[in-house]
Amino acid sequence: MWRLYILIGVLFSTYMGINSMLGEIDNPQFEAWKPFVREYSSGLIVFALIPLIIRLENRFRLDARPRLPVVLAHVAGALSFSVVHVVVAYALRVIVYGLAGEAYFGNVPITLVNVSIGFLSELQKDVIVYVVVLLISFAMREFQVRRASELRSVRLTAELAEARVRHLTAQVDPHFLFNALNAISNRMREDLDAADRMITQLGDLLRAAHDTDQQLKVPLRDEVQWLRGYAGMMAERFRGQLSFELDIEPALESMEVPRLLLQPLVENALRHGLAEGRGNLSVQVCRNGERLRYTVADDGIGLPSAPVRHGTGLSNVARRLELMFPGDHEFKLAPRSPRGTIVTVEFPVSG
């Protein structure tokens, strides 16, 4: 950065020297090196002093309170900047002109009046430069502060959304567990062996859920494996009555999807659409361009005539979709012809 800064100072001084030279080119006594001596001696000194102005502004910020110390500090800073700039620049010019065998001031007498007029002329320009540097320094710092605040706000919002998603995902486990234990309890009255197999399958499902409980997304294959285990357990409960179909495109199995999003849809279909466990339930997962679509369909009792009120499972799914894909997802329930219900969920994916 320092090398770039020095290069900018040299290029700016060169540009000013060329402009000055072009303005004097019609002068019969014109010498090309003199404009460059003036502009380099002035421009490079100004560029050398700018970092000090910035440090002073950081020490006495324009928005600091109380105002008086800030004003006094920068008045002193502006005067010091101008004095150093004028003294060093004129000293360099006198030296360079002397090495060239000429006098910088020529035949102009050096008097207090001449020196005062010259200093005041330079002072007004130096004050303008000083104020511009102050304002740029202040604006850059404010931009950095605002940018950092915005990034922090975005990060906190993302962390809060992630925490909410984790909380909602965690709600799936106890809700599912309650329903599963209820199903096992009902089965025990009819078939102890089937109930025992359901307990084993439930243990496998809980172990799989525990292994991924810190993840918001999992590979689709894990979600499907969980779903197969759940379907197997429900098949034990409704032996010979429930037909379960699962259609997943093999190429999608490695794709990252929200954890435990599909199972509540299937559970809802079994609890409400196929309440007695009789009928057909199909699950389809397919890709639609840059989006993934879940379709869960049953041939059960269908939707009621009154507006549908989402229970714990569907409400959980809806809130998680809104948190993870705000304004960029689809979640709808619709009647299926000739009977039943179809639930569609669609959200963006990458890869």
XYZ file of C-alpha atoms in Angstrom:
351
model
C 0.000 0.000 0.000
C 2.829 2.386 0.808
C 4.440 1.706 -2.555
C 1.157 2.402 -4.294
C 0.702 5.573 -2.253
C 4.183 6.835 -3.181
C 3.541 6.001 -6.844
C 0.289 8.011 -6.762
C 2.162 10.973 -5.222
C 4.823 10.853 -7.932
C 2.260 10.532 -10.727
C 0.171 13.398 -9.337
C 3.226 15.660 -9.019
C 4.249 14.728 -12.561
C 0.785 15.587 -13.834
C 0.883 18.988 -12.077
C 4.387 19.621 -13.427
C 3.273 18.917 -17.005
C 0.277 21.257 -16.604
C 2.518 23.988 -15.188
C 5.041 23.496 -17.968
C 2.347 23.777 -20.658
C 1.137 27.002 -19.070
C 4.604 28.560 -19.367
C 5.696 27.146 -22.677
C 5.095 30.473 -24.484
C 7.415 32.330 -22.112
C 10.675 33.281 -23.921
C 12.633 32.439 -20.755
C 10.882 29.098 -20.360
C 12.950 26.207 -18.927
C 11.210 22.823 -18.740
C 12.790 21.631 -15.475
C 11.621 24.562 -13.323
C 7.860 23.737 -13.272
C 8.712 20.176 -12.247
C 10.936 21.389 -9.408
C 8.093 23.542 -8.064
C 5.399 20.881 -8.365
C 7.528 17.978 -7.105
C 8.762 19.971 -4.092
C 5.173 20.915 -3.236
C 3.263 17.762 -4.197
C 5.592 15.232 -2.584
C 5.695 17.183 0.684
C 1.893 17.309 0.765
C 1.664 13.558 0.148
C 4.255 12.965 2.873
C 2.184 14.988 5.372
C -1.245 13.481 4.534
C -0.736 10.362 6.750
C -0.016 12.709 9.682
C -3.284 14.555 9.036
C -5.140 11.240 9.042
C -3.504 10.220 12.318
C -4.431 13.565 13.843
C -8.047 13.138 12.689
C -8.135 9.672 14.264
C -6.862 11.216 17.501
C -9.238 14.193 17.377
C -12.250 12.884 15.486
C -14.544 15.350 13.792
C -17.580 13.829 15.520
C -15.976 13.778 18.976
C -17.300 15.649 21.990
C -16.582 18.257 23.279
C -16.055 20.202 20.071
C -13.625 22.872 21.276
C -10.538 20.626 21.733
C -11.191 19.134 18.282
C -11.439 22.545 16.633
C -8.305 23.846 18.362
C -6.352 20.692 17.489
C -7.204 20.953 13.804
C -6.580 24.702 13.631
C -3.114 24.024 15.038
C -2.774 21.077 12.685
C -3.667 23.140 9.629
C -1.190 25.884 10.557
C 1.556 23.343 11.243
C 0.811 21.549 7.983
C 1.079 24.791 6.027
C 4.273 25.950 7.808
C 6.052 22.636 7.231
C 4.822 22.450 3.645
C 5.973 26.001 2.780
C 9.313 25.894 4.612
C 10.398 22.482 3.286
C 9.126 23.071 -0.256
C 10.841 26.474 -0.577
C 14.023 25.105 0.986
C 14.129 22.304 -1.582
C 13.583 24.754 -4.423
C 16.359 27.039 -3.187
C 18.727 24.055 -2.964
C 17.883 22.684 -6.430
C 18.073 26.123 -8.059
C 21.399 26.723 -6.280
C 22.793 23.441 -7.642
C 21.747 24.621 -11.105
C 23.605 27.905 -10.565
C 20.497 30.061 -10.240
C 18.742 31.922 -7.466
C 15.160 30.734 -6.845
C 13.880 34.167 -5.828
C 15.889 35.942 -8.538
C 15.989 39.669 -7.996
C 12.879 39.769 -5.770
C 13.873 41.146 -2.358
C 13.113 38.928 0.643
C 11.187 41.138 3.030
C 8.706 40.451 5.819
C 5.882 41.728 3.638
C 6.813 39.503 0.704
C 7.239 36.491 2.973
C 3.878 37.147 4.682
C 2.042 37.544 1.392
C 3.623 34.387 0.008
C 2.790 32.395 3.149
C -0.820 33.599 3.205
C -1.183 32.632 -0.450
C 0.068 29.132 0.305
C -1.907 28.945 3.567
C -5.295 29.269 1.915
C -4.488 26.433 -0.467
C -3.057 24.307 2.349
C -6.160 24.820 4.483
C -8.325 23.579 1.604
C -6.111 20.499 1.231
C -6.150 19.904 4.981
C -9.962 20.119 5.202
C -10.424 17.837 2.181
C -8.116 15.214 3.727
C -9.980 15.507 7.050
C -13.342 14.963 5.387
C -12.094 12.023 3.316
C -10.548 10.419 6.414
C -13.770 10.910 8.371
C -15.934 9.567 5.514
C -13.757 6.482 5.041
C -13.856 5.656 8.744
C -17.616 6.134 8.871
C -17.998 3.874 5.848
C -15.859 1.193 7.492
C -17.817 1.467 10.748
C -21.150 1.232 8.941
C -19.920 -1.645 6.811
C -18.677 -3.525 9.860
C -21.993 -2.860 11.597
C -23.926 -4.141 8.586
C -21.782 -7.277 8.367
C -22.200 -7.856 12.096
C -25.957 -7.403 11.756
C -26.105 -9.837 8.853
C -24.009 -12.342 10.792
C -26.190 -12.027 13.895
C -29.337 -12.380 11.797
C -27.933 -15.509 10.153
C -26.927 -16.954 13.515
C -30.374 -16.209 14.949
C -32.076 -17.815 11.964
C -29.812 -20.852 12.301
C -30.621 -21.116 16.008
C -34.341 -20.968 15.226
C -33.984 -23.645 12.565
C -32.084 -25.847 15.024
C -34.819 -25.321 17.591
C -37.554 -26.174 15.098
C -35.637 -29.222 13.871
C -35.165 -30.374 17.445
C -38.935 -30.174 17.922
C -39.380 -32.871 15.269
C -37.706 -35.528 17.419
C -39.971 -35.387 20.501
C -43.073 -34.957 18.319
C -42.090 -37.973 16.255
C -41.087 -39.960 19.341
C -44.454 -39.371 20.995
C -46.308 -40.583 17.908
C -43.976 -43.561 17.462
C -44.378 -44.694 21.079
C -48.118 -44.350 20.743
C -48.003 -46.549 17.626
C -45.874 -49.155 19.437
C -48.261 -49.138 22.390
C -51.208 -49.829 20.067
C -49.322 -52.625 18.329
C -48.335 -54.352 21.542
C -51.983 -55.277 22.176
C -52.104 -57.150 18.879
C -48.613 -58.474 18.090
C -45.732 -58.395 20.576
C -43.193 -59.528 17.965
C -44.191 -56.682 15.646
C -43.994 -54.243 18.559
C -40.507 -55.534 19.368
C -39.393 -54.998 15.767
C -40.846 -51.484 15.863
C -38.855 -50.724 19.032
C -35.668 -51.900 17.290
C -36.445 -49.735 14.257
C -37.216 -46.772 16.508
C -33.838 -47.197 18.205
C -32.117 -47.149 14.812
C -33.997 -43.996 13.840
C -33.141 -42.192 17.065
C -29.475 -43.171 16.697
C -29.440 -41.803 13.149
C -31.125 -38.614 14.334
C -28.570 -38.197 17.125
C -25.676 -38.593 14.691
C -26.865 -35.582 12.676
C -28.472 -33.448 15.394
C -25.932 -30.597 14.933
C -26.492 -30.360 11.184
C -29.026 -28.148 9.461
C -28.579 -29.989 6.194
C -27.740 -33.615 5.398
C -27.230 -35.588 2.180
C -30.532 -36.658 0.655
C -29.486 -40.298 1.063
C -29.552 -39.851 4.863
C -32.989 -38.265 4.708
C -34.211 -41.136 2.529
C -32.652 -43.742 4.831
C -34.480 -42.185 7.795
C -37.713 -42.182 5.769
C -37.330 -45.841 4.827
C -36.824 -46.741 8.478
C -39.910 -44.758 9.454
C -41.942 -46.368 6.654
C -40.772 -49.812 7.796
C -41.934 -49.109 11.324
C -45.329 -47.906 10.092
C -45.613 -50.965 7.862
C -45.209 -53.107 11.007
C -48.008 -51.193 12.657
C -50.385 -51.433 9.659
C -49.228 -54.793 8.333
C -50.776 -55.622 4.979
C -52.839 -52.433 4.883
C -50.327 -49.750 3.915
C -48.661 -49.432 0.525
C -45.597 -47.179 0.521
C -43.829 -46.055 -2.656
C -40.596 -44.070 -2.751
C -39.331 -42.583 -6.019
C -35.955 -40.837 -5.734
C -33.696 -39.959 -8.625
C -30.341 -41.692 -7.829
C -28.303 -38.704 -9.029
C -29.794 -36.588 -6.244
C -28.742 -38.716 -3.275
C -25.590 -36.710 -2.498
C -27.404 -33.363 -2.592
C -27.602 -31.408 0.669
C -31.181 -30.941 1.905
C -32.776 -29.656 5.139
C -32.635 -32.282 7.866
C -35.900 -34.046 8.815
C -38.046 -32.039 6.430
C -39.527 -34.944 4.508
C -40.508 -37.204 7.427
C -43.066 -34.802 8.982
C -44.876 -34.653 5.626
C -45.153 -38.442 5.529
C -46.142 -38.585 9.198
C -48.865 -36.004 8.594
C -50.240 -38.036 5.673
C -50.410 -41.164 7.853
C -52.020 -39.389 10.822
C -54.643 -37.432 8.893
C -54.998 -38.746 5.350
C -54.604 -42.464 6.125
C -55.682 -42.396 9.744
C -56.565 -46.116 9.759
C -53.406 -47.118 7.927
C -55.253 -48.313 4.844
C -54.290 -46.978 1.475
C -51.415 -45.911 -0.704
C -48.738 -43.365 0.159
C -46.192 -42.208 -2.398
C -43.148 -39.969 -2.029
C -41.361 -38.475 -5.013
C -38.168 -36.408 -4.975
C -37.093 -34.814 -8.245
C -35.119 -31.894 -9.513
C -36.789 -28.984 -11.261
C -33.956 -26.895 -12.701
C -32.152 -25.269 -9.774
C -34.826 -26.405 -7.330
C -35.674 -29.648 -5.543
C -39.267 -30.804 -5.233
C -40.791 -33.111 -2.630
C -44.196 -34.564 -3.463
C -46.088 -36.605 -0.858
C -49.436 -38.024 -2.048
C -52.017 -40.277 -0.427
C -55.420 -41.646 -1.409
C -56.966 -41.078 1.997
C -59.889 -38.971 3.155
C -58.635 -35.793 1.517
C -58.786 -32.227 2.726
C -61.655 -30.983 4.873
C -64.064 -28.404 3.499
C -63.048 -25.918 6.225
C -59.717 -24.082 5.953
C -56.813 -26.358 6.843
C -55.067 -25.638 10.156
C -51.504 -26.875 10.200
C -50.542 -29.042 13.122
C -47.126 -29.209 14.800
C -45.459 -31.105 11.945
C -46.627 -28.972 9.025
C -46.250 -25.695 10.933
C -42.695 -26.729 11.763
C -41.965 -27.447 8.096
C -43.448 -24.113 6.985
C -41.427 -22.082 9.500
C -38.173 -23.852 8.694
C -38.644 -23.275 4.976
C -39.280 -19.579 5.594
C -36.137 -19.278 7.733
C -33.876 -21.217 5.391
C -35.294 -20.006 2.061
C -37.126 -16.724 2.772
C -39.433 -15.857 -0.086
C -37.871 -18.534 -2.300
C -39.776 -21.730 -1.591
C -43.121 -23.388 -2.173
C -45.253 -25.295 0.319
C -48.834 -26.186 -0.499
C -51.532 -28.755 0.176
C -54.020 -29.634 -2.532
C -56.741 -32.243 -3.116
C -55.761 -35.239 -5.177
C -57.976 -36.712 -7.885
C -60.025 -38.844 -7.449
C -59.402 -38.721 -3.687
C -56.700 -37.971 -1.204
C -54.227 -35.183 -0.621
C -51.014 -34.098 -2.275
C -48.359 -32.004 -0.494
C -45.718 -30.206 -2.536
C -42.536 -28.658 -1.167
C -39.988 -26.949 -3.409
C -36.810 -25.071 -2.511
C -33.566 -24.023 -4.216
C -30.514 -26.280 -4.242
C -26.949 -25.998 -5.465
C -24.739 -28.543 -7.130
